[in-house]
Short mmCIF file of C-alpha atoms in Angstrom, two decimals:
data_model
loop_
_atom_site.label_atom_id
_atom_site.label_comp_id
_atom_site.label_asym_id
_atom_site.label_seq_id
_atom_site.Cartn_x
_atom_site.Cartn_y
_atom_site.Cartn_z
CA MET N 762 -3.21 4.21 -21.56
CA GLY N 763 -5.38 7.31 -21.46
CA ALA N 764 -6.64 10.23 -19.41
CA VAL N 765 -9.09 10.20 -16.50
CA PHE N 766 -11.55 13.03 -15.89
CA ARG N 767 -13.91 13.79 -13.05
CA ALA N 768 -17.44 14.47 -14.26
CA THR N 769 -20.97 14.79 -12.93
CA HIS N 770 -23.84 12.54 -13.97
CA LEU N 771 -26.53 15.10 -14.73
CA LEU N 772 -29.53 12.88 -13.95
CA ILE N 773 -28.46 11.54 -10.57
CA GLU N 774 -26.09 14.43 -9.72
CA GLU N 775 -23.31 12.06 -8.77
CA SER N 776 -19.58 12.39 -9.41
CA VAL N 777 -18.12 9.82 -11.78
CA ALA N 778 -14.70 9.15 -13.29
CA ILE N 779 -14.36 8.89 -17.06
CA MET N 780 -11.34 7.18 -18.58
CA VAL N 781 -10.73 8.08 -22.22
CA LEU N 782 -8.38 5.66 -23.96
CA LEU N 783 -5.61 6.90 -26.19
CA THR N 784 -6.69 7.33 -29.79
CA GLU N 785 -3.60 5.58 -31.15
CA LEU N 786 -4.79 2.42 -29.40
CA THR N 787 -8.12 2.51 -31.20
CA ALA N 788 -7.22 3.66 -34.69
CA ASP N 789 -9.97 1.62 -36.36
CA PRO N 790 -13.44 2.93 -35.39
CA LYS N 791 -15.14 -0.27 -36.56
CA ALA N 792 -12.83 -2.41 -34.46
CA ALA N 793 -13.45 -0.14 -31.48
CA ARG N 794 -17.20 -0.50 -31.77
CA ARG N 795 -16.89 -4.25 -32.16
CA PHE N 796 -14.70 -4.32 -29.06
CA VAL N 797 -17.39 -2.47 -27.14
CA ARG N 798 -20.08 -4.96 -28.11
CA GLU N 799 -17.93 -7.91 -27.03
CA ALA N 800 -16.62 -6.32 -23.87
CA LYS N 801 -19.79 -4.97 -22.28
CA SER N 802 -20.50 -8.23 -20.49
CA THR N 803 -17.09 -8.16 -18.84
CA PHE N 804 -17.91 -4.92 -17.05
CA ARG N 805 -20.78 -6.41 -15.11
CA LEU N 806 -18.49 -6.96 -12.17
CA ASP N 807 -20.09 -6.71 -8.76
CA HIS N 808 -17.60 -7.07 -5.95
CA PRO N 809 -16.81 -4.77 -3.00
CA HIS N 810 -13.10 -4.67 -3.88
CA LEU N 811 -13.56 -3.91 -7.58
CA VAL N 812 -14.29 -0.48 -9.01
CA ARG N 813 -17.86 -0.36 -10.30
CA VAL N 814 -18.13 0.43 -14.01
CA SER N 815 -21.43 2.01 -15.00
CA ASP N 816 -20.90 2.48 -18.72
CA PHE N 817 -18.53 1.70 -21.55
CA GLY N 818 -18.69 2.82 -25.13
CA ALA N 819 -17.17 4.41 -28.20
CA THR N 820 -17.83 7.74 -29.84
CA ASP N 821 -18.70 7.98 -33.52
CA ASP N 822 -15.05 8.57 -34.37
CA GLY N 823 -13.92 5.48 -32.44
CA ILE N 824 -12.71 6.92 -29.13
CA LEU N 825 -13.24 4.40 -26.33
CA TYR N 826 -14.37 5.57 -22.90
CA ILE N 827 -15.18 3.93 -19.58
CA VAL N 828 -17.43 5.49 -16.92
CA MET N 829 -16.60 4.38 -13.37
CA GLU N 830 -17.51 5.26 -9.83
CA TYR N 831 -15.52 8.20 -8.51
CA LEU N 832 -13.31 7.27 -5.58
CA ASP N 833 -11.20 9.56 -3.42
CA GLY N 834 -8.17 7.61 -2.27
CA ARG N 835 -4.46 7.00 -2.81
CA THR N 836 -2.75 4.23 -4.70
CA VAL N 837 -0.36 1.66 -3.27
CA ALA N 838 2.26 2.97 -5.69
CA ARG N 839 1.99 6.45 -4.22
CA GLU N 840 2.09 5.17 -0.64
CA VAL N 841 5.33 3.29 -1.31
CA SER N 842 6.95 6.15 -3.24
CA VAL N 843 6.16 8.67 -0.49
CA ASP N 844 6.46 6.62 2.71
CA GLY N 845 8.70 3.73 1.66
CA PRO N 846 8.22 0.07 2.67
CA MET N 847 4.95 -0.83 4.37
CA ALA N 848 4.60 -2.65 7.68
CA PRO N 849 4.22 -6.43 7.17
CA ALA N 850 0.77 -6.65 8.80
CA ARG N 851 -0.47 -3.79 6.63
CA CYS N 852 0.90 -5.48 3.52
CA CYS N 853 -0.95 -8.68 4.36
CA HIS N 854 -4.20 -6.82 4.96
CA ILE N 855 -4.02 -5.04 1.59
CA LEU N 856 -2.85 -8.06 -0.40
CA ALA N 857 -5.57 -10.29 1.09
CA GLN N 858 -8.27 -7.95 -0.23
CA VAL N 859 -6.69 -7.88 -3.69
CA ALA N 860 -6.51 -11.68 -3.69
CA THR N 861 -10.23 -11.81 -2.85
CA ALA N 862 -11.01 -9.55 -5.83
CA LEU N 863 -8.84 -11.72 -8.09
CA GLU N 864 -10.67 -14.87 -6.97
CA TYR N 865 -14.01 -13.32 -7.90
CA ALA N 866 -12.76 -12.26 -11.34
CA HIS N 867 -11.10 -15.61 -12.01
CA GLN N 868 -14.31 -17.43 -11.18
CA ILE N 869 -16.13 -15.58 -13.97
CA GLY N 870 -13.28 -16.07 -16.44
CA LEU N 871 -11.32 -12.81 -16.17
CA VAL N 872 -7.57 -12.35 -15.76
CA HIS N 873 -6.35 -8.87 -14.89
CA ARG N 874 -2.83 -9.22 -16.43
CA ASP N 875 -1.75 -5.66 -15.56
CA LEU N 876 -1.95 -5.68 -11.78
CA LYS N 877 0.43 -3.20 -10.11
CA GLY N 878 0.53 -0.64 -7.31
CA GLU N 879 -0.95 2.03 -9.55
CA ASN N 880 -4.06 -0.12 -10.01
CA ILE N 881 -4.69 -0.70 -6.30
CA LEU N 882 -6.58 2.13 -4.63
CA LEU N 883 -6.75 2.53 -0.85
CA LEU N 884 -9.81 4.15 0.71
CA HIS N 885 -10.97 5.06 4.21
CA ARG N 886 -14.09 2.97 4.92
CA GLY N 887 -15.34 2.92 8.49
CA SER N 888 -12.50 1.85 10.76
CA ASP N 889 -10.47 0.50 7.83
CA VAL N 890 -8.01 3.06 6.47
CA ASP N 891 -6.73 0.60 3.83
CA TYR N 892 -9.92 -0.56 2.13
CA VAL N 893 -8.97 -1.84 -1.32
CA LYS N 894 -10.45 -1.14 -4.73
CA VAL N 895 -8.78 -2.81 -7.73
CA LEU N 896 -8.79 -0.77 -10.94
CA ASP N 897 -8.63 -1.58 -14.64
CA PHE N 898 -10.25 -4.99 -14.78
CA GLY N 899 -11.99 -3.70 -17.89
CA LEU N 900 -8.73 -4.11 -19.81
CA ALA N 901 -8.52 -7.80 -19.06
CA LYS N 902 -8.67 -10.89 -21.23
CA LEU N 903 -11.11 -13.72 -21.03
CA TRP N 904 -9.54 -17.06 -20.35
CA ASP N 905 -10.89 -20.53 -20.98
CA PRO N 906 -11.67 -22.27 -17.64
CA GLU N 907 -11.38 -25.63 -19.41
CA GLY N 908 -7.66 -25.08 -19.89
CA GLY N 909 -7.62 -23.83 -23.45
CA GLY N 910 -5.85 -20.59 -22.64
CA LEU N 911 -7.21 -17.31 -23.91
CA ALA N 912 -10.65 -17.82 -25.39
CA THR N 913 -11.54 -14.30 -26.53
CA VAL N 914 -9.23 -11.32 -26.63
CA LEU N 915 -10.76 -8.42 -24.73
CA SER N 916 -7.93 -5.94 -24.58
CA VAL N 917 -6.84 -2.69 -26.08
CA ALA N 918 -3.83 -4.58 -27.45
CA ALA N 919 -6.22 -6.46 -29.76
CA LEU N 920 -6.98 -3.19 -31.50
CA THR N 921 -3.33 -2.42 -32.26
CA GLN N 922 -0.61 -4.34 -34.06
CA GLU N 923 -0.79 -8.11 -33.87
CA GLY N 924 1.32 -9.73 -31.20
CA MET N 925 1.70 -6.63 -29.04
CA THR N 926 2.58 -7.48 -25.44
CA PHE N 927 0.18 -5.73 -23.08
CA GLY N 928 1.15 -5.00 -19.50
CA THR N 929 3.90 -3.41 -17.44
CA PRO N 930 7.19 -5.33 -17.93
CA SER N 931 8.41 -5.23 -14.31
CA TYR N 932 5.20 -6.90 -13.09
CA MET N 933 4.77 -9.55 -15.78
CA SER N 934 4.79 -13.24 -15.00
CA PRO N 935 7.39 -15.45 -16.72
CA GLU N 936 4.74 -16.95 -18.98
CA GLN N 937 3.51 -13.49 -19.93
CA ALA N 938 7.08 -12.31 -20.60
CA LEU N 939 7.54 -15.29 -22.94
CA GLY N 940 4.27 -14.59 -24.74
CA GLY N 941 2.51 -17.68 -23.41
CA ASN N 942 -1.10 -18.22 -22.41
CA LEU N 943 -2.26 -16.41 -19.30
CA GLN N 944 -4.12 -18.15 -16.52
CA PRO N 945 -5.23 -17.00 -13.05
CA ALA N 946 -1.80 -18.12 -11.79
CA SER N 947 -0.33 -15.22 -13.77
CA ASP N 948 -2.25 -12.75 -11.60
CA ILE N 949 -1.02 -14.59 -8.50
CA TYR N 950 2.57 -14.08 -9.68
CA THR N 951 1.97 -10.39 -10.31
CA LEU N 952 0.40 -9.97 -6.87
CA GLY N 953 3.60 -11.45 -5.45
CA VAL N 954 5.59 -8.76 -7.27
CA VAL N 955 3.31 -6.10 -5.80
CA GLY N 956 3.83 -7.58 -2.33
CA TYR N 957 7.60 -7.64 -2.89
CA GLU N 958 7.54 -3.94 -3.77
CA MET N 959 5.31 -3.06 -0.80
CA LEU N 960 7.71 -4.78 1.62
CA THR N 961 11.00 -3.54 0.16
CA ALA N 962 10.16 -0.43 -1.92
CA MET N 963 12.08 -2.24 -4.68
CA LEU N 964 11.15 -4.32 -7.70
CA PRO N 965 12.48 -7.89 -7.92
CA PHE N 966 13.83 -7.37 -11.45
CA THR N 967 15.24 -4.26 -13.09
CA GLY N 968 17.04 -3.55 -16.34
CA ASN N 969 18.05 -0.87 -18.79
CA SER N 970 15.26 -1.79 -21.18
CA PRO N 971 11.99 -3.73 -21.19
CA VAL N 972 13.73 -6.56 -23.04
CA GLU N 973 16.33 -6.90 -20.27
CA ILE N 974 13.62 -6.92 -17.62
CA LEU N 975 11.57 -9.57 -19.42
CA ALA N 976 14.67 -11.73 -19.93
CA ALA N 977 15.48 -11.53 -16.21
CA ILE N 978 11.90 -12.44 -15.28
CA ALA N 979 12.01 -15.48 -17.53
CA GLN N 980 15.48 -16.75 -16.54
CA GLU N 981 16.66 -15.42 -13.17
CA GLN N 982 15.66 -16.10 -9.59
CA PRO N 983 14.93 -13.00 -7.50
CA VAL N 984 16.49 -12.34 -4.11
CA ALA N 985 13.91 -12.91 -1.36
CA PRO N 986 12.53 -9.76 0.33
CA ARG N 987 14.34 -10.56 3.61
CA GLY N 988 17.62 -10.88 1.75
CA ARG N 989 17.00 -7.77 -0.32
CA ARG N 990 16.25 -5.61 2.73
CA PRO N 991 17.98 -7.15 5.76
CA ASP N 992 17.64 -3.77 7.47
CA LEU N 993 13.87 -4.30 7.74
CA GLN N 994 11.95 -6.61 10.05
CA ILE N 995 10.32 -8.70 7.32
CA PRO N 996 8.82 -11.90 8.81
CA PRO N 997 10.30 -15.04 7.21
CA GLU N 998 6.88 -16.57 6.59
CA LEU N 999 5.73 -13.50 4.65
CA SER N 1000 8.95 -13.37 2.64
CA GLU N 1001 8.51 -17.05 1.81
CA LEU N 1002 4.88 -16.55 0.75
CA VAL N 1003 5.83 -13.73 -1.62
CA MET N 1004 8.51 -15.94 -3.17
CA ARG N 1005 6.01 -18.78 -3.54
CA CYS N 1006 3.67 -16.46 -5.43
CA MET N 1007 6.59 -15.57 -7.71
CA SER N 1008 7.55 -19.14 -8.55
CA LYS N 1009 8.57 -19.70 -12.18
CA ASP N 1010 6.33 -22.74 -12.23
CA PRO N 1011 2.65 -21.67 -12.12
CA GLN N 1012 1.77 -24.96 -10.39
CA ALA N 1013 4.03 -24.07 -7.46
CA ARG N 1014 2.15 -20.84 -6.72
CA PRO N 1015 -0.83 -20.65 -4.34
CA PRO N 1016 -3.63 -22.47 -6.19
CA SER N 1017 -6.23 -19.70 -6.01
CA GLY N 1018 -6.92 -16.19 -4.86
CA ARG N 1019 -9.26 -17.57 -2.21
CA GLU N 1020 -6.57 -19.70 -0.56
CA LEU N 1021 -3.99 -16.94 -0.86
CA SER N 1022 -6.39 -14.46 0.75
CA ALA N 1023 -7.07 -16.83 3.64
CA GLU N 1024 -3.34 -17.33 4.26
CA LEU N 1025 -2.67 -13.59 4.13
CA THR N 1026 -5.58 -12.77 6.44
CA ALA N 1027 -4.39 -15.27 9.06
CA MET N 1028 -0.86 -13.90 8.77
CA ALA N 1029 -2.09 -10.31 9.17
CA THR N 1030 -3.86 -11.29 12.39
CA ARG N 1031 -0.76 -12.99 13.82
CA LEU N 1032 1.52 -10.10 12.90
CA SER N 1033 -0.87 -7.51 14.34
CA GLN N 1034 -1.09 -9.41 17.61
CA SER N 1035 2.70 -9.77 17.81
CA ALA N 1036 3.12 -6.06 17.17
CA ALA N 1037 0.62 -5.24 19.93
CA VAL N 1038 2.44 -7.49 22.42
CA ALA N 1039 5.80 -5.95 21.50
CA SER N 1040 4.36 -2.46 21.88
CA SER N 1041 3.00 -3.30 25.34
CA ALA N 1042 6.37 -4.70 26.42
CA VAL N 1043 8.16 -1.53 25.32
CA ALA N 1044 5.65 0.65 27.15
CA ALA N 1045 6.09 -1.39 30.35
CA SER N 1046 9.89 -1.20 30.16
CA GLU N 1047 9.75 2.59 30.14
CA THR N 1048 8.16 2.68 33.63
CA ILE N 1049 10.72 2.30 36.46
CA GLU N 1050 9.41 1.83 39.99
CA LEU N 1051 11.53 2.95 42.94
CA PRO N 1052 12.07 0.24 45.62
CA GLN N 1053 10.09 0.91 48.77
CA GLU N 1054 13.14 1.01 51.07
CA GLN N 1055 14.77 3.62 48.86
CA ALA N 1056 11.58 5.57 48.56
CA ALA N 1057 11.26 5.67 52.36
CA THR N 1058 14.83 6.89 53.09
CA ARG N 1059 15.52 9.14 50.12
CA PRO N 1060 14.41 12.75 50.77
CA LEU N 1061 12.09 14.20 48.21
CA ARG N 1062 13.97 17.53 48.28
CA GLN N 1063 16.99 18.99 49.99
CA GLU N 1064 16.01 21.18 52.92
CA SER N 1065 17.85 24.50 53.21
CA PRO N 1066 19.63 25.02 56.56
CA ALA N 1067 17.80 27.23 59.08
CA PRO N 1068 19.21 30.78 59.05
CA ALA N 1069 21.27 31.84 62.12
CA GLN N 1070 19.33 33.95 64.64
CA ALA N 1071 20.19 37.66 64.26
CA GLN N 1072 21.80 39.35 67.33
CA LYS N 1073 20.59 42.73 68.68
CA LEU N 1074 22.82 45.59 67.61
CA ASP N 1075 24.55 47.48 70.50
CA THR N 1076 24.36 51.06 69.21
CA ARG N 1077 26.28 52.55 72.20
CA ALA N 1078 29.30 50.33 71.49
CA VAL N 1079 29.29 51.23 67.80
CA ILE N 1080 29.24 54.97 68.54
CA ALA N 1081 31.98 54.67 71.19
CA ALA N 1082 34.21 52.79 68.75
CA GLY N 1083 33.74 55.55 66.20
CA VAL N 1084 34.76 58.20 68.69
CA ARG N 1085 37.96 56.33 69.64
CA ARG N 1086 39.00 55.99 65.98
CA SER N 1087 38.55 59.73 65.36
CA GLY N 1088 40.46 60.71 68.54
CA THR N 1089 37.83 63.25 69.56
CA ALA N 1090 35.94 62.84 72.81
CA ARG N 1091 32.25 63.26 72.54
CA ALA N 1092 29.57 62.97 75.04
CA VAL N 1093 27.30 60.10 74.60
CA THR N 1094 23.84 60.52 75.84
CA GLY N 1095 21.52 57.67 76.36
#
């Protein structure tokens, strides 16, 4: 999509991140400037789990850029690639925050449509080591809350060839894979895919080409996380929730980010409490107390036997024995 640079705002002396979009995506300078005028309102997002965008524009030669707050963290994609599957309670905690951010965006008419692990940043805030910031909402599309589908195209894809599918194939919803209208339910589906990957370190659908992946998304049913990774302790209720998010039918998915966040938050609390109880039980089982009767009769250490008392050496007898062995009589004086 582009390159990201760290820069310093000269007036306020604050670090910022600048994303410069690829020039081949904005070949028409006039279209780029028009896109900027239409899109500026969409960057007025103010939510604790969304990256704050401070500026957005185009250079004279049509290069688009976005200025965002600079954040020092790690992405969910990197966490999974380095450490493998995440603990269920941790997954719920992260996904609940993303769902909250989605609810906010959906309420003002925005659909992310390219949600994935690379766009979910984890920060250390206070006691929370997995504080979420969702990236790239600036490349979203407006949708019509009245049910009319996409109202105004606000995407880089609009500046390229007509009909271009925008997004990452493995994370697309069935309706997006088929080129249909996108609604908030499409983001719910994609969040389910992200949760699937966090729990299993695998994607639900793979293929040798994007076309194969999109065909599988549209036609096939994925294996549930518990079935995909039976070697892991994935709670059945969490596996079922992920599958519900990934339903082919948008109406069968959780109805909103708010309700999904509430369900995930409650599940995170239950799983954390269960893990704490299990940890306490293991710690208790490692302590073995000795019965009192055994403790009273068993010696703490083996006492060494007392050494035999040494006898006084009779020197006269020793000398006399030596004389007899040599056969020579000697006088012994006392």
